[in-house]
Amino acid sequence: MTLTLTVLGTASPHPAPGRPCSGYLVSGGGARVWVDAGPGTFGEVQRHTDPARLDAVWISHLHADHSADLLAALYAFAYGGLTPPAPVPVYAPAGCAERIAGFLGRPDPAPLAAVFDFRDLYDGHEARHGGLRLTARAVAHDAEAYGLRVEGGGAVLAYSGDSGPCPALGELAASADLLLCEADTDRHAGGGAPVHLTPEDAGRLARDAGVRRLLVTHVGPGLTREDATRRAAAVYGGRTDTAYEGDVHRLAN
């Protein structure tokens, strides 16, 4: 088994030409999991797999740049001929189903159950699909939000989601083969707890957690991806790469 990460989108806080918002396809052990469903990522899912064969969807938080393409998937599954053989599990913060139903003007999310099986995340939540184990940890953001640790085939992928610095990130990333980490903000403004990471925060997290490789993503408009990667690498001191749409990263133990 090879644990594989395919980058679907990296943009923040809105999609750009050729660059969808946050989204990733994680596969291994016979399972395919769509991690974060930012605008534009459902089209990218279709480049790499049949969406009807997805084993699960995992949503870090309900901000639109991480979840809005659940609507695109809903229409594809319900009306577009891509119907999965059974409702697809959607692991997401509480209220995800109601939010989608509200967009459709429906007071009751029950009809969504024909295509989506919504399951609430919580700190320490675990799920298994094929040879993959997915563990969620609550992280520091301005909404209910989670980071993700994926284990499979002896390899470990850690994903920060959107988060300010917090102990849970270090626990998720501990000794990971690959840390997929946001570096959304140039610097922390005063007046409140940080809700995103700077490139230096990302590098420090990778260094302190002892990860083998850092992949920088979700870089905000105040930075370029390349500059954010350079700054993170200066703190981390290890291999640091930039996440680009379409890239495939294979993790080996």
Coordinates of C-alpha atoms in Angstrom, one line a residue:
M1 CA 0.0 0.0 0.0
T2 CA 1.2 3.5 -0.8
L3 CA -0.4 6.5 0.9
T4 CA -0.9 9.2 -1.7
L5 CA -1.8 12.9 -1.6
T6 CA -3.1 14.6 -4.7
V7 CA -3.4 18.4 -4.6
L8 CA -6.7 19.6 -6.0
G9 CA -6.7 23.2 -4.8
T10 CA -4.7 25.6 -2.6
A11 CA -6.1 29.1 -3.0
S12 CA -7.2 31.4 -0.1
P13 CA -9.7 32.9 0.4
H14 CA -11.2 32.6 -3.1
P15 CA -10.4 30.6 -6.2
A16 CA -8.2 32.1 -8.9
P17 CA -7.9 31.1 -12.6
G18 CA -6.5 27.5 -12.7
R19 CA -6.3 27.5 -8.9
P20 CA -9.3 26.2 -6.9
C21 CA -9.5 26.7 -3.1
S22 CA -8.5 24.1 -0.6
G23 CA -9.0 20.5 -1.5
Y24 CA -7.0 17.3 -1.6
L25 CA -7.5 13.6 -2.5
V26 CA -6.0 11.1 -0.1
S27 CA -5.8 7.5 -1.2
G28 CA -4.4 4.3 -0.1
G29 CA -5.3 0.8 1.0
G30 CA -8.2 0.7 -1.5
A31 CA -9.8 3.9 -0.2
R32 CA -10.2 7.4 -1.6
V33 CA -11.0 10.4 0.6
W34 CA -11.8 13.9 -0.5
V35 CA -10.3 16.2 2.1
D36 CA -11.8 19.7 2.1
A37 CA -14.2 20.8 -0.7
G38 CA -13.2 24.3 -1.6
P39 CA -14.7 26.0 -4.7
G40 CA -13.5 24.3 -7.9
T41 CA -12.2 21.2 -6.3
F42 CA -15.0 18.9 -7.4
G43 CA -14.0 19.4 -11.0
E44 CA -10.4 18.4 -10.0
V45 CA -11.6 15.3 -8.2
Q46 CA -12.9 14.1 -11.5
R47 CA -9.5 14.4 -13.1
H48 CA -8.2 11.8 -10.7
T49 CA -11.0 9.5 -9.9
D50 CA -14.7 8.7 -10.4
P51 CA -16.4 10.8 -7.7
A52 CA -19.0 8.0 -7.3
R53 CA -16.2 5.8 -6.0
L54 CA -15.2 8.1 -3.2
D55 CA -15.2 6.4 0.2
A56 CA -15.7 9.5 2.2
V57 CA -15.4 13.3 2.3
W58 CA -13.7 15.0 5.2
I59 CA -14.2 18.7 5.9
S60 CA -11.9 20.7 8.2
H61 CA -14.4 23.5 8.8
L62 CA -17.4 25.1 7.3
H63 CA -15.9 28.3 5.8
A64 CA -16.8 28.5 2.1
D65 CA -13.2 28.1 0.8
H66 CA -13.1 24.7 2.4
S67 CA -16.6 23.4 2.0
A68 CA -18.6 25.1 -0.8
D69 CA -18.1 22.4 -3.4
L70 CA -20.2 20.0 -1.4
L71 CA -23.0 21.7 -3.3
A72 CA -21.4 20.8 -6.6
A73 CA -21.0 17.2 -5.5
L74 CA -24.6 17.1 -4.3
Y75 CA -25.9 18.1 -7.7
A76 CA -23.6 15.7 -9.5
F77 CA -24.6 12.8 -7.2
A78 CA -28.3 13.6 -7.2
Y79 CA -28.9 14.9 -10.7
G80 CA -25.7 14.5 -12.8
G81 CA -25.5 10.8 -13.3
L82 CA -22.6 10.3 -10.9
T83 CA -24.7 8.7 -8.2
P84 CA -22.6 6.6 -5.8
P85 CA -23.8 3.1 -4.9
A86 CA -24.5 4.2 -1.3
P87 CA -24.6 7.6 0.5
V88 CA -21.1 8.9 0.9
P89 CA -20.0 9.6 4.5
V90 CA -19.2 13.2 5.1
Y91 CA -17.2 13.9 8.2
A92 CA -17.7 17.6 9.1
P93 CA -18.3 20.0 12.0
A94 CA -21.9 19.9 13.3
G95 CA -24.4 21.9 11.2
C96 CA -23.0 21.0 7.8
A97 CA -26.1 19.3 6.6
E98 CA -28.3 22.2 7.8
R99 CA -26.1 24.7 6.0
I100 CA -26.4 23.0 2.7
A101 CA -30.1 22.5 3.1
G102 CA -30.5 26.2 3.9
F103 CA -28.7 27.1 0.6
L104 CA -31.3 25.0 -1.2
G105 CA -34.1 26.7 0.7
R106 CA -35.1 23.6 2.6
P107 CA -35.7 23.7 6.3
D108 CA -35.1 20.0 6.7
P109 CA -31.8 18.3 5.6
A110 CA -33.3 14.9 5.5
P111 CA -33.5 14.7 1.7
L112 CA -29.8 15.1 1.5
A113 CA -29.4 11.6 3.1
A114 CA -30.0 10.0 -0.3
V115 CA -26.5 11.0 -1.3
F116 CA -24.6 12.2 1.8
D117 CA -24.3 10.5 5.2
F118 CA -23.3 13.4 7.5
R119 CA -21.3 12.5 10.6
D120 CA -20.2 15.1 13.1
L121 CA -16.5 15.5 13.8
Y122 CA -15.2 16.0 17.4
D123 CA -11.8 16.2 19.0
G124 CA -10.3 12.7 18.8
H125 CA -12.8 11.5 16.2
E126 CA -11.5 8.4 14.3
A127 CA -12.7 6.8 11.1
R128 CA -11.4 3.9 9.0
H129 CA -11.8 3.4 5.3
G130 CA -9.9 0.6 3.6
G131 CA -6.4 0.7 4.9
L132 CA -6.6 4.3 6.1
R133 CA -7.2 5.6 9.6
L134 CA -8.3 9.2 9.9
T135 CA -8.0 11.0 13.2
A136 CA -9.3 14.5 13.8
R137 CA -8.1 17.1 16.4
A138 CA -9.8 20.3 17.3
V139 CA -7.6 23.3 16.3
A140 CA -7.6 27.0 17.0
H141 CA -9.6 29.0 14.4
D142 CA -12.5 31.5 14.4
A143 CA -15.0 28.6 13.8
E144 CA -15.2 25.0 14.8
A145 CA -12.3 23.5 13.0
Y146 CA -10.2 20.4 12.9
G147 CA -6.8 19.2 11.7
L148 CA -6.3 15.7 10.3
R149 CA -3.8 12.8 10.7
V150 CA -4.0 10.0 8.2
E151 CA -2.2 6.8 8.8
G152 CA -1.8 4.0 6.3
G153 CA 0.7 1.5 5.1
G154 CA 3.2 2.6 7.8
A155 CA 3.1 6.2 6.6
V156 CA 1.6 9.3 8.2
L157 CA 0.1 12.4 6.5
A158 CA -0.8 15.4 8.8
Y159 CA -3.0 18.3 7.6
S160 CA -3.3 21.5 9.6
G161 CA -6.6 22.6 8.1
D162 CA -6.9 26.3 9.1
S163 CA -5.5 27.0 12.5
G164 CA -3.5 29.4 14.6
P165 CA -0.6 27.9 16.6
C166 CA -1.9 25.4 19.1
P167 CA -0.7 22.2 20.9
A168 CA -3.1 20.0 18.9
L169 CA -1.1 20.7 15.7
G170 CA 2.0 19.4 17.2
E171 CA 0.3 16.2 18.3
L172 CA -1.2 15.7 14.8
A173 CA 2.1 16.3 13.1
A174 CA 4.3 14.3 15.4
S175 CA 6.9 12.3 13.3
A176 CA 4.7 12.6 10.2
D177 CA 6.2 11.7 6.8
L178 CA 4.5 14.7 5.3
L179 CA 3.0 17.8 6.9
L180 CA 0.5 19.6 4.6
C181 CA 0.4 23.0 6.3
E182 CA -1.3 26.3 5.7
A183 CA 0.7 29.5 5.8
D184 CA -2.1 31.9 5.2
T185 CA -0.9 35.1 6.8
D186 CA 2.2 37.3 6.5
R187 CA 2.2 38.2 10.2
H188 CA 0.0 38.1 13.2
A189 CA -2.0 41.2 13.9
G190 CA -2.6 42.2 17.6
G191 CA -5.9 42.2 19.3
G192 CA -6.8 38.5 19.5
A193 CA -5.6 34.9 19.3
P194 CA -4.2 34.0 15.8
V195 CA -6.5 32.0 13.6
H196 CA -4.0 31.2 10.8
L197 CA -0.3 30.4 10.6
T198 CA 2.5 32.4 9.2
P199 CA 5.2 30.7 7.1
E200 CA 7.5 30.8 10.2
D201 CA 4.8 29.1 12.3
A202 CA 4.5 26.4 9.7
G203 CA 8.3 25.9 9.7
R204 CA 8.4 25.9 13.5
L205 CA 5.6 23.3 13.7
A206 CA 7.4 21.0 11.2
R207 CA 10.7 21.4 13.0
D208 CA 9.3 20.8 16.5
A209 CA 7.1 17.9 15.4
G210 CA 10.0 16.1 13.8
V211 CA 8.3 15.7 10.4
R212 CA 10.2 14.3 7.4
R213 CA 8.8 16.8 4.8
L214 CA 6.8 20.0 4.8
L215 CA 4.3 20.9 2.1
V216 CA 3.1 24.6 2.2
T217 CA -0.4 25.3 1.1
H218 CA -3.3 27.8 1.5
V219 CA -1.2 30.8 1.2
G220 CA -3.1 34.1 1.5
P221 CA -3.2 37.1 -0.8
G222 CA -0.5 38.9 1.2
L223 CA 2.1 36.4 0.2
T224 CA 3.3 34.4 -2.8
R225 CA 3.4 30.6 -2.5
E226 CA 7.1 30.6 -3.3
D227 CA 8.0 33.3 -0.7
A228 CA 5.9 31.5 2.0
T229 CA 7.7 28.3 1.2
R230 CA 11.1 30.0 1.4
R231 CA 10.3 31.5 4.8
A232 CA 9.0 28.3 6.2
A233 CA 12.0 26.4 5.0
A234 CA 14.4 28.9 6.7
V235 CA 12.8 28.0 10.1
Y236 CA 12.2 24.3 9.5
G237 CA 15.6 23.4 8.0
G238 CA 14.3 20.3 6.2
R239 CA 12.8 19.6 2.9
T240 CA 10.1 22.1 2.2
D241 CA 7.9 22.1 -1.0
T242 CA 5.1 24.2 -2.4
A243 CA 1.7 22.7 -3.0
Y244 CA 0.7 23.1 -6.6
E245 CA -2.6 21.9 -8.2
G246 CA -2.3 18.5 -9.8
D247 CA 0.8 17.4 -7.9
V248 CA 0.8 13.9 -6.6
H249 CA 2.9 13.1 -3.5
R250 CA 3.5 9.5 -2.6
L251 CA 4.5 8.7 1.0
A252 CA 6.7 5.8 1.8
N253 CA 7.5 4.6 5.3

